[in-house]
Amino acid sequence: MVALVDCNSFYASCEQVFRPDLQGKPVVVLSNNDGCIIAANREAKSLAHIPMFEPVFKIKDRLIKEGVVFFSSNYTLYDEMSRRVMNILKDFSAEVEVYSIDESFISLRGMDHYDLGTYAYQIKKTIFQYTGLPVGVGIGPGKVLAKLANRIAKKTTGQHEQVYIIDSETKRIKALKETAIKDIWGIGKKHCIRLNNVGVISAFDFTQLSLAWVRKNMTVVGERIWRELRGEACMPIITVPKSKKMIGTAKSFGRKLENLELIEEACAYYISEVAEILRKQKSCARYLQVFLQTNYHSKRDKQYHKTYTLPLSVATNNTLLLIREAKKILYGIYKPGYCYKKVGVMLSGIIPEGQVQTNLFESPDNFTPPALMKVLDEINLKYGKATLTSGLLGSKERQKEWELIKEERSPRYTTQWKELLKI
DNA sequence: TCTGGGGTCCTAGGACCC
DNA sequence: TCTGGGGTCCTAGGACCC
């Protein structure tokens, strides 16, 4: 059996842990740039119809009247809270797959003699006691059914229960019959339309299709879901996270920018972020992609969008070199006269540091001067993000010209010592 | 008139997830 | 006026190898 443990309204719950005065009050968390709602707690959801991913400016007035408390997203805080939850789970199972910031699959193999329901409550209780975060637990004979059980736990049980186990054929069939196919993990919009067209409405209907049809129309991905729903576990728990194959970042500017210089500084900043992640996993990248785009929501502005991918002659994780190359790309794709909203960078073709193929004409040292990057990372780890940077990132003051809007960000409660140390 | 067989690597595009 | 960000996996088809 497999359990899926996931935190309820994770971001909103994280905020509430440090603001006990908000217990029982409606809380929502906004996306970057305070653009739309990405998390809402139970109270906020029950208050009124809160559409996720709706632009918040459209409904803000109404929500303020109803007493909803807003937070900008504070990923530093959420990451740390997530780490704490996942560490607790490691006490409950030898096989933990951290699936996302707020959920993990854990294997319950070899625990047949346990009462799994009691075990699930112990997990819930411990996490709440140590972190203040409420979680739901779904248990089933495979990942997809565990996901489904978790969904049922959230929907049909009370706030303090939030546990559901699919451990018999009767329960499995019942769950499948009561769940729409669109609500199954792995079935997205496109497959849902295709399935509805052949008369598949519930998850149970899906399991009655022939394997040949599923395989043909939905590839091996669909086949796995089909098998899992029928009770055959075929997705392994992945306990060792794979190293990343792409590392990218792309954030909207706080306002529209025409000026190439400011866009360059934002771009250089993003490069230094992704290169640091690359070095952390001891890898180098062979491809560097940069893109630039205007605000595609705007009906007034002229639209422009351009992406360019540059193969690097030698794979690297050197921030300074990557900034230099990114700048060249940016000069190539930038066209004056547009209001730009976003610049993005992406590293791909990622390989381990030790496998970099040098070339005949350039010294490898041009690409990876290890000492300098090591010092850079050590200083930033010790004194906080971006303490030491390339001069091309521009001054802190200038950063305010392009950085994200985060009007309602809470303090970084769990990691603030780093910020204090900087002062 | 006849024209092999068995592979790998890479990329773009589609679909999906949180 | 204001509309998120960061990923994964799979397949087909092209290029290339022996």
Short mmCIF file of C-alpha atoms (C1' of nucleotides) in Angstrom, two decimals:
data_model
loop_
_atom_site.label_atom_id
_atom_site.label_comp_id
_atom_site.label_asym_id
_atom_site.label_seq_id
_atom_site.Cartn_x
_atom_site.Cartn_y
_atom_site.Cartn_z
CA MET A 1 0.00 0.00 0.00
CA VAL A 2 0.98 3.58 -0.67
CA ALA A 3 -0.01 6.73 1.18
CA LEU A 4 -0.27 10.20 -0.26
CA VAL A 5 0.17 12.83 2.42
CA ASP A 6 -0.60 16.35 1.40
CA CYS A 7 -0.93 19.65 3.22
CA ASN A 8 -4.26 21.40 3.22
CA SER A 9 -4.22 24.78 1.44
CA PHE A 10 -0.49 24.68 1.99
CA TYR A 11 0.54 28.30 1.37
CA ALA A 12 -2.40 29.70 3.27
CA SER A 13 -1.76 27.29 6.15
CA CYS A 14 1.91 28.32 6.31
CA GLU A 15 0.88 31.93 6.72
CA GLN A 16 -1.60 31.03 9.43
CA VAL A 17 0.94 29.10 11.47
CA PHE A 18 2.75 32.36 12.19
CA ARG A 19 -0.41 34.40 12.53
CA PRO A 20 -2.57 32.62 15.09
CA ASP A 21 -4.81 35.68 15.12
CA LEU A 22 -6.00 34.57 11.69
CA GLN A 23 -7.34 31.19 12.86
CA GLY A 24 -10.83 30.79 11.50
CA LYS A 25 -10.44 33.75 9.16
CA PRO A 26 -10.45 33.60 5.37
CA VAL A 27 -6.91 33.78 3.98
CA VAL A 28 -5.70 33.80 0.38
CA VAL A 29 -2.20 33.79 -1.09
CA LEU A 30 -1.39 35.58 -4.34
CA SER A 31 0.87 34.59 -7.19
CA ASN A 32 4.02 36.45 -8.09
CA ASN A 33 3.37 40.10 -8.79
CA ASP A 34 0.20 39.74 -6.72
CA GLY A 35 -1.50 38.75 -9.95
CA CYS A 36 -3.98 36.06 -9.07
CA ILE A 37 -5.09 33.80 -6.24
CA ILE A 38 -3.11 30.58 -5.99
CA ALA A 39 -4.20 29.32 -2.57
CA ALA A 40 -7.20 29.85 -0.36
CA ASN A 41 -7.97 28.26 2.99
CA ARG A 42 -11.19 26.50 3.88
CA GLU A 43 -12.79 29.64 5.26
CA ALA A 44 -11.99 31.64 2.13
CA LYS A 45 -13.28 28.88 -0.11
CA SER A 46 -16.54 28.53 1.78
CA LEU A 47 -17.09 32.29 2.04
CA ALA A 48 -17.89 32.81 -1.55
CA HIS A 49 -16.91 31.57 -4.91
CA ILE A 50 -13.17 32.18 -5.10
CA PRO A 51 -11.97 31.26 -8.54
CA MET A 52 -8.36 30.12 -8.50
CA PHE A 53 -6.19 31.88 -11.05
CA GLU A 54 -8.67 34.68 -11.54
CA PRO A 55 -6.89 38.01 -11.84
CA VAL A 56 -7.19 39.33 -8.36
CA PHE A 57 -7.91 42.94 -9.32
CA LYS A 58 -11.27 41.84 -10.66
CA ILE A 59 -12.52 40.57 -7.33
CA LYS A 60 -10.34 42.27 -4.74
CA ASP A 61 -12.92 44.83 -3.65
CA ARG A 62 -15.52 42.18 -3.03
CA LEU A 63 -13.10 40.02 -1.07
CA ILE A 64 -11.90 42.91 1.09
CA LYS A 65 -15.50 43.64 2.03
CA GLU A 66 -15.87 40.06 3.12
CA GLY A 67 -12.84 40.31 5.37
CA VAL A 68 -10.46 38.16 3.35
CA VAL A 69 -6.81 38.55 4.37
CA PHE A 70 -4.31 38.68 1.48
CA PHE A 71 -0.70 37.53 1.38
CA SER A 72 1.86 37.86 -1.41
CA SER A 73 3.62 34.56 -1.95
CA ASN A 74 6.63 33.94 0.27
CA TYR A 75 8.40 30.93 -1.15
CA THR A 76 11.33 31.15 1.23
CA LEU A 77 8.89 30.43 4.03
CA TYR A 78 6.96 27.72 2.19
CA ASP A 79 10.12 25.88 1.16
CA GLU A 80 11.33 25.71 4.73
CA MET A 81 7.97 24.56 6.09
CA SER A 82 7.84 21.93 3.36
CA ARG A 83 11.28 20.65 4.31
CA ARG A 84 10.13 20.21 7.91
CA VAL A 85 7.04 18.24 6.92
CA MET A 86 8.99 15.96 4.59
CA ASN A 87 11.57 15.28 7.29
CA ILE A 88 8.85 14.14 9.67
CA LEU A 89 7.53 11.75 7.04
CA LYS A 90 10.92 10.07 6.89
CA ASP A 91 10.27 8.85 10.43
CA PHE A 92 7.17 7.06 9.22
CA SER A 93 8.52 5.29 6.15
CA ALA A 94 11.86 4.32 4.67
CA GLU A 95 10.57 5.19 1.21
CA VAL A 96 9.42 8.77 0.81
CA GLU A 97 8.94 10.42 -2.56
CA VAL A 98 8.69 14.18 -2.27
CA TYR A 99 6.31 14.80 -5.12
CA SER A 100 5.76 18.53 -4.80
CA ILE A 101 6.19 21.29 -2.29
CA ASP A 102 3.15 20.13 -0.34
CA GLU A 103 2.78 16.42 -0.98
CA SER A 104 4.67 13.16 -0.66
CA PHE A 105 4.03 9.55 -1.48
CA ILE A 106 5.22 7.14 1.17
CA SER A 107 5.47 3.41 0.87
CA LEU A 108 3.68 1.31 3.50
CA ARG A 109 5.30 -1.87 2.33
CA GLY A 110 5.77 -4.45 5.04
CA MET A 111 3.22 -2.83 7.34
CA ASP A 112 0.39 -5.23 6.72
CA HIS A 113 0.18 -6.03 10.41
CA TYR A 114 -0.42 -2.37 11.25
CA ASP A 115 -3.80 -0.73 11.37
CA LEU A 116 -3.18 1.72 8.54
CA GLY A 117 -5.96 4.02 9.65
CA THR A 118 -4.36 4.48 13.06
CA TYR A 119 -1.01 4.97 11.39
CA ALA A 120 -2.42 7.69 9.15
CA TYR A 121 -3.79 9.53 12.18
CA GLN A 122 -0.41 9.31 13.86
CA ILE A 123 1.20 10.91 10.81
CA LYS A 124 -1.38 13.69 10.82
CA LYS A 125 -1.05 14.29 14.52
CA THR A 126 2.75 14.37 14.50
CA ILE A 127 2.97 16.79 11.59
CA PHE A 128 0.43 19.08 13.20
CA GLN A 129 2.17 18.95 16.55
CA TYR A 130 5.62 19.70 15.12
CA THR A 131 4.73 22.23 12.42
CA GLY A 132 1.18 23.44 12.97
CA LEU A 133 0.21 22.33 9.48
CA PRO A 134 -2.92 20.24 8.79
CA VAL A 135 -2.54 17.38 6.32
CA GLY A 136 -4.77 14.84 4.59
CA VAL A 137 -3.80 11.20 4.08
CA GLY A 138 -5.04 8.93 1.31
CA ILE A 139 -4.06 5.29 1.18
CA GLY A 140 -4.47 2.86 -1.70
CA PRO A 141 -2.79 -0.04 -3.45
CA GLY A 142 -0.86 2.29 -5.80
CA LYS A 143 -0.08 5.94 -6.36
CA VAL A 144 -3.12 6.77 -8.48
CA LEU A 145 -5.56 5.17 -6.02
CA ALA A 146 -3.73 6.81 -3.10
CA LYS A 147 -4.25 10.14 -4.86
CA LEU A 148 -7.91 9.32 -5.29
CA ALA A 149 -8.25 8.28 -1.65
CA ASN A 150 -6.66 11.56 -0.62
CA ARG A 151 -9.19 13.45 -2.69
CA ILE A 152 -12.02 11.58 -1.04
CA ALA A 153 -10.51 12.26 2.39
CA LYS A 154 -10.56 15.99 1.67
CA LYS A 155 -14.03 16.07 0.23
CA THR A 156 -16.04 13.81 2.42
CA THR A 157 -14.45 13.77 5.83
CA GLY A 158 -14.37 16.44 8.51
CA GLN A 159 -11.51 18.81 9.08
CA HIS A 160 -10.00 16.66 11.82
CA GLU A 161 -10.35 13.38 10.02
CA GLN A 162 -8.98 13.81 6.50
CA VAL A 163 -8.03 10.18 6.16
CA TYR A 164 -9.38 7.69 3.65
CA ILE A 165 -8.23 4.20 2.73
CA ILE A 166 -9.09 2.20 -0.35
CA ASP A 167 -8.39 -1.31 0.88
CA SER A 168 -11.08 -3.48 -0.66
CA GLU A 169 -12.58 -4.16 -4.06
CA THR A 170 -15.88 -2.74 -2.88
CA LYS A 171 -14.29 0.53 -1.86
CA ARG A 172 -12.24 0.71 -5.03
CA ILE A 173 -15.27 0.26 -7.30
CA LYS A 174 -17.31 2.70 -5.25
CA ALA A 175 -14.60 5.34 -5.42
CA LEU A 176 -14.20 4.90 -9.17
CA LYS A 177 -17.92 5.12 -9.81
CA GLU A 178 -18.25 8.29 -7.76
CA THR A 179 -15.33 10.11 -9.35
CA ALA A 180 -15.46 11.92 -12.67
CA ILE A 181 -12.68 10.96 -15.04
CA LYS A 182 -11.45 14.56 -15.13
CA ASP A 183 -10.61 14.35 -11.44
CA ILE A 184 -8.18 11.48 -11.85
CA TRP A 185 -4.48 12.29 -11.47
CA GLY A 186 -2.89 12.34 -14.90
CA ILE A 187 -6.07 12.96 -16.89
CA GLY A 188 -5.97 16.51 -18.19
CA LYS A 189 -8.26 18.62 -20.32
CA LYS A 190 -7.41 17.10 -23.68
CA HIS A 191 -7.74 13.48 -22.64
CA CYS A 192 -10.92 14.30 -20.77
CA ILE A 193 -12.57 15.63 -23.94
CA ARG A 194 -11.41 12.63 -25.93
CA LEU A 195 -12.71 10.25 -23.26
CA ASN A 196 -16.05 12.01 -22.89
CA ASN A 197 -16.45 11.65 -26.65
CA VAL A 198 -16.30 7.89 -26.37
CA GLY A 199 -18.75 7.87 -23.50
CA VAL A 200 -16.36 7.77 -20.58
CA ILE A 201 -17.69 9.94 -17.77
CA SER A 202 -16.58 8.28 -14.53
CA ALA A 203 -13.25 6.80 -13.58
CA PHE A 204 -15.00 3.44 -13.53
CA ASP A 205 -16.01 3.85 -17.20
CA PHE A 206 -12.36 4.42 -18.02
CA THR A 207 -11.30 1.15 -16.43
CA GLN A 208 -13.80 -0.66 -18.65
CA LEU A 209 -12.15 0.53 -21.89
CA SER A 210 -9.92 -1.93 -23.68
CA LEU A 211 -6.22 -1.67 -22.98
CA ALA A 212 -5.58 -1.47 -26.73
CA TRP A 213 -7.70 1.66 -27.07
CA VAL A 214 -6.06 3.31 -24.07
CA ARG A 215 -2.58 2.46 -25.28
CA LYS A 216 -3.29 3.73 -28.79
CA ASN A 217 -4.93 6.99 -27.80
CA MET A 218 -3.17 7.84 -24.57
CA THR A 219 0.27 6.23 -24.89
CA VAL A 220 1.93 4.31 -22.12
CA VAL A 221 1.11 7.15 -19.73
CA GLY A 222 -2.59 6.39 -20.08
CA GLU A 223 -1.93 2.68 -19.79
CA ARG A 224 -0.29 3.14 -16.41
CA ILE A 225 -3.22 5.12 -15.07
CA TRP A 226 -5.61 2.46 -16.39
CA ARG A 227 -3.67 -0.33 -14.70
CA GLU A 228 -3.33 1.55 -11.43
CA LEU A 229 -7.04 2.31 -11.28
CA ARG A 230 -7.72 -1.39 -11.71
CA GLY A 231 -5.61 -2.05 -8.65
CA GLU A 232 -2.31 -2.95 -10.26
CA ALA A 233 0.45 -0.74 -8.87
CA CYS A 234 2.91 0.07 -11.63
CA MET A 235 4.37 3.43 -10.68
CA PRO A 236 7.40 3.12 -8.42
CA ILE A 237 8.07 5.36 -5.45
CA ILE A 238 11.06 7.47 -6.39
CA THR A 239 13.01 8.15 -3.23
CA VAL A 240 16.12 9.69 -4.73
CA PRO A 241 15.22 12.86 -6.59
CA LYS A 242 16.63 12.92 -10.09
CA SER A 243 18.82 15.82 -10.98
CA LYS A 244 17.03 18.45 -12.98
CA LYS A 245 17.00 18.34 -16.76
CA MET A 246 16.00 21.93 -17.19
CA ILE A 247 16.44 24.89 -14.90
CA GLY A 248 14.67 28.06 -15.82
CA THR A 249 13.17 31.18 -14.46
CA ALA A 250 10.89 33.77 -15.98
CA LYS A 251 9.12 36.33 -13.95
CA SER A 252 6.98 39.27 -14.97
CA PHE A 253 8.36 42.70 -14.24
CA GLY A 254 6.62 44.81 -11.65
CA ARG A 255 5.80 47.17 -14.51
CA LYS A 256 6.23 47.32 -18.24
CA LEU A 257 9.76 48.06 -19.48
CA GLU A 258 11.00 49.48 -22.75
CA ASN A 259 14.54 50.14 -21.67
CA LEU A 260 16.98 47.41 -22.70
CA GLU A 261 19.36 48.18 -19.85
CA LEU A 262 16.84 47.32 -17.16
CA ILE A 263 15.79 44.17 -18.98
CA GLU A 264 19.45 43.18 -19.14
CA GLU A 265 19.81 43.56 -15.41
CA ALA A 266 16.75 41.43 -14.74
CA CYS A 267 18.08 38.83 -17.16
CA ALA A 268 21.49 38.80 -15.47
CA TYR A 269 19.79 38.39 -12.12
CA TYR A 270 17.81 35.37 -13.32
CA ILE A 271 20.95 33.83 -14.82
CA SER A 272 22.72 34.09 -11.49
CA GLU A 273 19.76 32.35 -9.84
CA VAL A 274 19.61 29.42 -12.25
CA ALA A 275 23.40 29.01 -12.44
CA GLU A 276 23.51 28.73 -8.67
CA ILE A 277 20.94 25.91 -8.76
CA LEU A 278 22.97 24.26 -11.50
CA ARG A 279 26.13 24.36 -9.40
CA LYS A 280 24.25 23.08 -6.37
CA GLN A 281 23.44 19.88 -8.24
CA LYS A 282 27.01 19.77 -9.59
CA SER A 283 26.02 20.05 -13.23
CA CYS A 284 26.77 22.07 -16.31
CA ALA A 285 24.46 23.14 -19.12
CA ARG A 286 24.98 22.87 -22.84
CA TYR A 287 22.12 25.07 -23.94
CA LEU A 288 21.10 28.53 -22.89
CA GLN A 289 17.71 29.86 -23.88
CA VAL A 290 16.54 33.43 -23.44
CA PHE A 291 13.11 34.79 -24.27
CA LEU A 292 11.49 38.15 -24.15
CA GLN A 293 7.79 38.98 -24.32
CA THR A 294 5.28 41.78 -24.11
CA ASN A 295 2.10 41.61 -22.03
CA TYR A 296 -0.10 39.22 -23.99
CA HIS A 297 -3.16 40.20 -21.98
CA SER A 298 -3.01 43.77 -23.18
CA LYS A 299 -5.22 44.60 -26.13
CA ARG A 300 -3.63 48.02 -26.55
CA ASP A 301 0.07 47.22 -26.65
CA LYS A 302 1.82 45.95 -29.75
CA GLN A 303 2.71 42.32 -29.20
CA TYR A 304 6.11 40.69 -29.62
CA HIS A 305 7.58 37.43 -28.40
CA LYS A 306 10.91 35.93 -29.26
CA THR A 307 12.91 32.97 -28.01
CA TYR A 308 16.44 32.00 -28.90
CA THR A 309 18.40 28.93 -27.83
CA LEU A 310 22.16 29.08 -27.96
CA PRO A 311 24.24 25.90 -27.92
CA LEU A 312 27.32 26.63 -25.82
CA SER A 313 30.61 25.45 -27.28
CA VAL A 314 31.45 23.88 -23.93
CA ALA A 315 28.94 23.09 -21.17
CA THR A 316 29.31 25.43 -18.22
CA ASN A 317 27.88 26.55 -14.89
CA ASN A 318 29.86 29.76 -14.70
CA THR A 319 27.54 32.62 -13.88
CA LEU A 320 29.73 35.29 -15.44
CA LEU A 321 30.11 33.48 -18.71
CA LEU A 322 26.41 32.67 -18.87
CA ILE A 323 25.51 36.30 -18.25
CA ARG A 324 27.80 37.32 -21.10
CA GLU A 325 26.16 34.86 -23.49
CA ALA A 326 22.66 35.75 -22.33
CA LYS A 327 23.36 39.39 -23.01
CA LYS A 328 24.39 38.60 -26.56
CA ILE A 329 21.14 36.69 -27.08
CA LEU A 330 19.14 39.50 -25.57
CA TYR A 331 20.73 42.05 -27.90
CA GLY A 332 19.76 39.77 -30.77
CA ILE A 333 16.09 39.39 -29.88
CA TYR A 334 15.34 42.81 -28.39
CA LYS A 335 13.41 45.16 -30.64
CA PRO A 336 12.94 48.77 -29.53
CA GLY A 337 9.49 50.28 -29.35
CA TYR A 338 7.71 47.55 -27.40
CA CYS A 339 6.54 47.46 -23.80
CA TYR A 340 8.08 44.30 -22.37
CA LYS A 341 6.55 42.44 -19.47
CA LYS A 342 8.75 39.43 -19.02
CA VAL A 343 12.21 38.10 -19.67
CA GLY A 344 13.10 34.47 -19.08
CA VAL A 345 16.15 32.24 -19.11
CA MET A 346 16.43 28.47 -19.31
CA LEU A 347 19.35 26.10 -19.02
CA SER A 348 19.08 22.68 -20.62
CA GLY A 349 21.29 19.93 -21.95
CA ILE A 350 22.32 19.41 -18.36
CA ILE A 351 25.16 17.01 -17.63
CA PRO A 352 27.26 16.18 -14.56
CA GLU A 353 30.22 18.50 -13.98
CA GLY A 354 32.63 15.62 -14.43
CA GLN A 355 31.39 14.79 -17.92
CA VAL A 356 31.96 18.11 -19.62
CA GLN A 357 33.47 17.62 -23.05
CA THR A 358 36.00 20.38 -23.61
CA ASN A 359 36.97 21.46 -27.10
CA LEU A 360 40.29 21.73 -28.86
CA PHE A 361 40.42 25.46 -29.19
CA GLU A 362 39.33 26.83 -25.87
CA SER A 363 40.73 26.26 -22.42
CA PRO A 364 38.23 24.61 -20.09
CA ASP A 365 39.10 27.26 -17.54
CA ASN A 366 37.27 29.79 -19.67
CA PHE A 367 34.10 27.99 -18.79
CA THR A 368 34.42 26.85 -15.22
CA PRO A 369 36.86 28.70 -13.00
CA PRO A 370 35.89 26.61 -10.00
CA ALA A 371 37.48 28.74 -7.33
CA LEU A 372 35.61 31.93 -8.16
CA MET A 373 32.17 30.31 -8.36
CA LYS A 374 32.87 28.40 -5.17
CA VAL A 375 33.66 31.59 -3.30
CA LEU A 376 30.58 33.27 -4.74
CA ASP A 377 28.32 30.44 -3.56
CA GLU A 378 29.93 30.25 -0.13
CA ILE A 379 29.53 33.95 0.51
CA ASN A 380 25.91 33.94 -0.62
CA LEU A 381 25.12 30.90 1.47
CA LYS A 382 26.63 32.48 4.52
CA TYR A 383 25.40 36.04 4.19
CA GLY A 384 22.20 35.59 2.18
CA LYS A 385 21.05 35.62 -1.38
CA ALA A 386 22.79 37.98 -3.81
CA THR A 387 25.21 39.41 -1.26
CA LEU A 388 27.94 39.06 -3.87
CA THR A 389 26.90 39.42 -7.51
CA SER A 390 28.10 40.45 -10.91
CA GLY A 391 28.10 44.21 -11.41
CA LEU A 392 25.87 43.61 -14.42
CA LEU A 393 22.95 42.98 -12.09
CA GLY A 394 22.75 46.69 -11.37
CA SER A 395 22.23 48.34 -8.00
CA LYS A 396 19.60 47.36 -5.45
CA GLU A 397 17.91 50.66 -6.15
CA ARG A 398 17.71 49.91 -9.85
CA GLN A 399 16.32 46.47 -9.09
CA LYS A 400 13.19 48.10 -7.80
CA GLU A 401 12.54 49.22 -11.37
CA TRP A 402 11.85 45.71 -12.54
CA GLU A 403 11.39 43.40 -9.59
CA LEU A 404 8.15 41.73 -8.64
CA ILE A 405 5.41 43.45 -6.76
CA LYS A 406 4.90 41.82 -3.37
CA GLU A 407 2.91 44.24 -1.32
CA GLU A 408 1.64 41.80 1.27
CA ARG A 409 4.62 39.53 1.84
CA SER A 410 4.89 38.14 5.34
CA PRO A 411 8.27 38.04 7.13
CA ARG A 412 10.56 35.11 6.38
CA TYR A 413 9.85 33.73 9.83
CA THR A 414 11.95 30.61 9.58
CA THR A 415 15.03 31.94 7.79
CA GLN A 416 15.15 35.56 8.73
CA TRP A 417 18.41 35.27 10.60
CA LYS A 418 20.15 35.39 7.27
CA GLU A 419 18.57 38.70 6.46
CA LEU A 420 19.39 40.05 9.89
CA LEU A 421 22.97 38.91 9.54
CA LYS A 422 23.24 40.89 6.34
CA ILE A 423 22.42 44.09 8.16
"C1'" DT B 1 14.71 -5.68 -62.65
"C1'" DC B 2 17.06 -5.07 -58.58
"C1'" DT B 3 18.13 -1.17 -53.73
"C1'" DG B 4 19.70 -4.15 -45.87
"C1'" DG B 5 19.15 -4.19 -41.15
"C1'" DG B 6 19.66 -2.55 -36.63
"C1'" DG B 7 20.53 0.98 -33.90
"C1'" DT B 8 21.34 5.80 -31.13
"C1'" DC B 9 20.87 10.66 -30.30
"C1'" DC B 10 18.50 14.87 -30.65
"C1'" DT B 11 14.61 18.05 -31.02
"C1'" DA B 12 9.93 19.76 -31.30
"C1'" DG B 13 5.48 19.36 -29.90
"C1'" DG B 14 1.84 17.53 -27.03
"C1'" DA B 15 -0.02 16.53 -22.61
"C1'" DC B 16 0.13 16.79 -17.90
"C1'" DC B 17 1.33 18.15 -12.95
"C1'" DC B 18 1.69 21.34 -8.68
"C1'" DT C 1 -4.25 50.25 -14.13
"C1'" DC C 2 -3.52 45.36 -12.49
"C1'" DT C 3 -3.85 38.68 -15.51
"C1'" DG C 4 1.93 33.15 -12.19
"C1'" DG C 5 5.92 30.19 -12.40
"C1'" DG C 6 8.48 25.85 -12.81
"C1'" DG C 7 8.73 21.51 -14.17
"C1'" DT C 8 8.22 16.18 -16.20
"C1'" DC C 9 7.42 12.43 -19.54
"C1'" DC C 10 6.31 10.50 -24.12
"C1'" DT C 11 6.33 10.13 -29.20
"C1'" DA C 12 7.51 10.97 -33.93
"C1'" DG C 13 10.68 12.17 -37.17
"C1'" DG C 14 15.22 13.61 -38.77
"C1'" DA C 15 20.10 12.86 -38.81
"C1'" DC C 16 23.50 9.90 -38.23
"C1'" DC C 17 26.27 5.51 -37.21
"C1'" DC C 18 28.11 0.68 -38.33
#
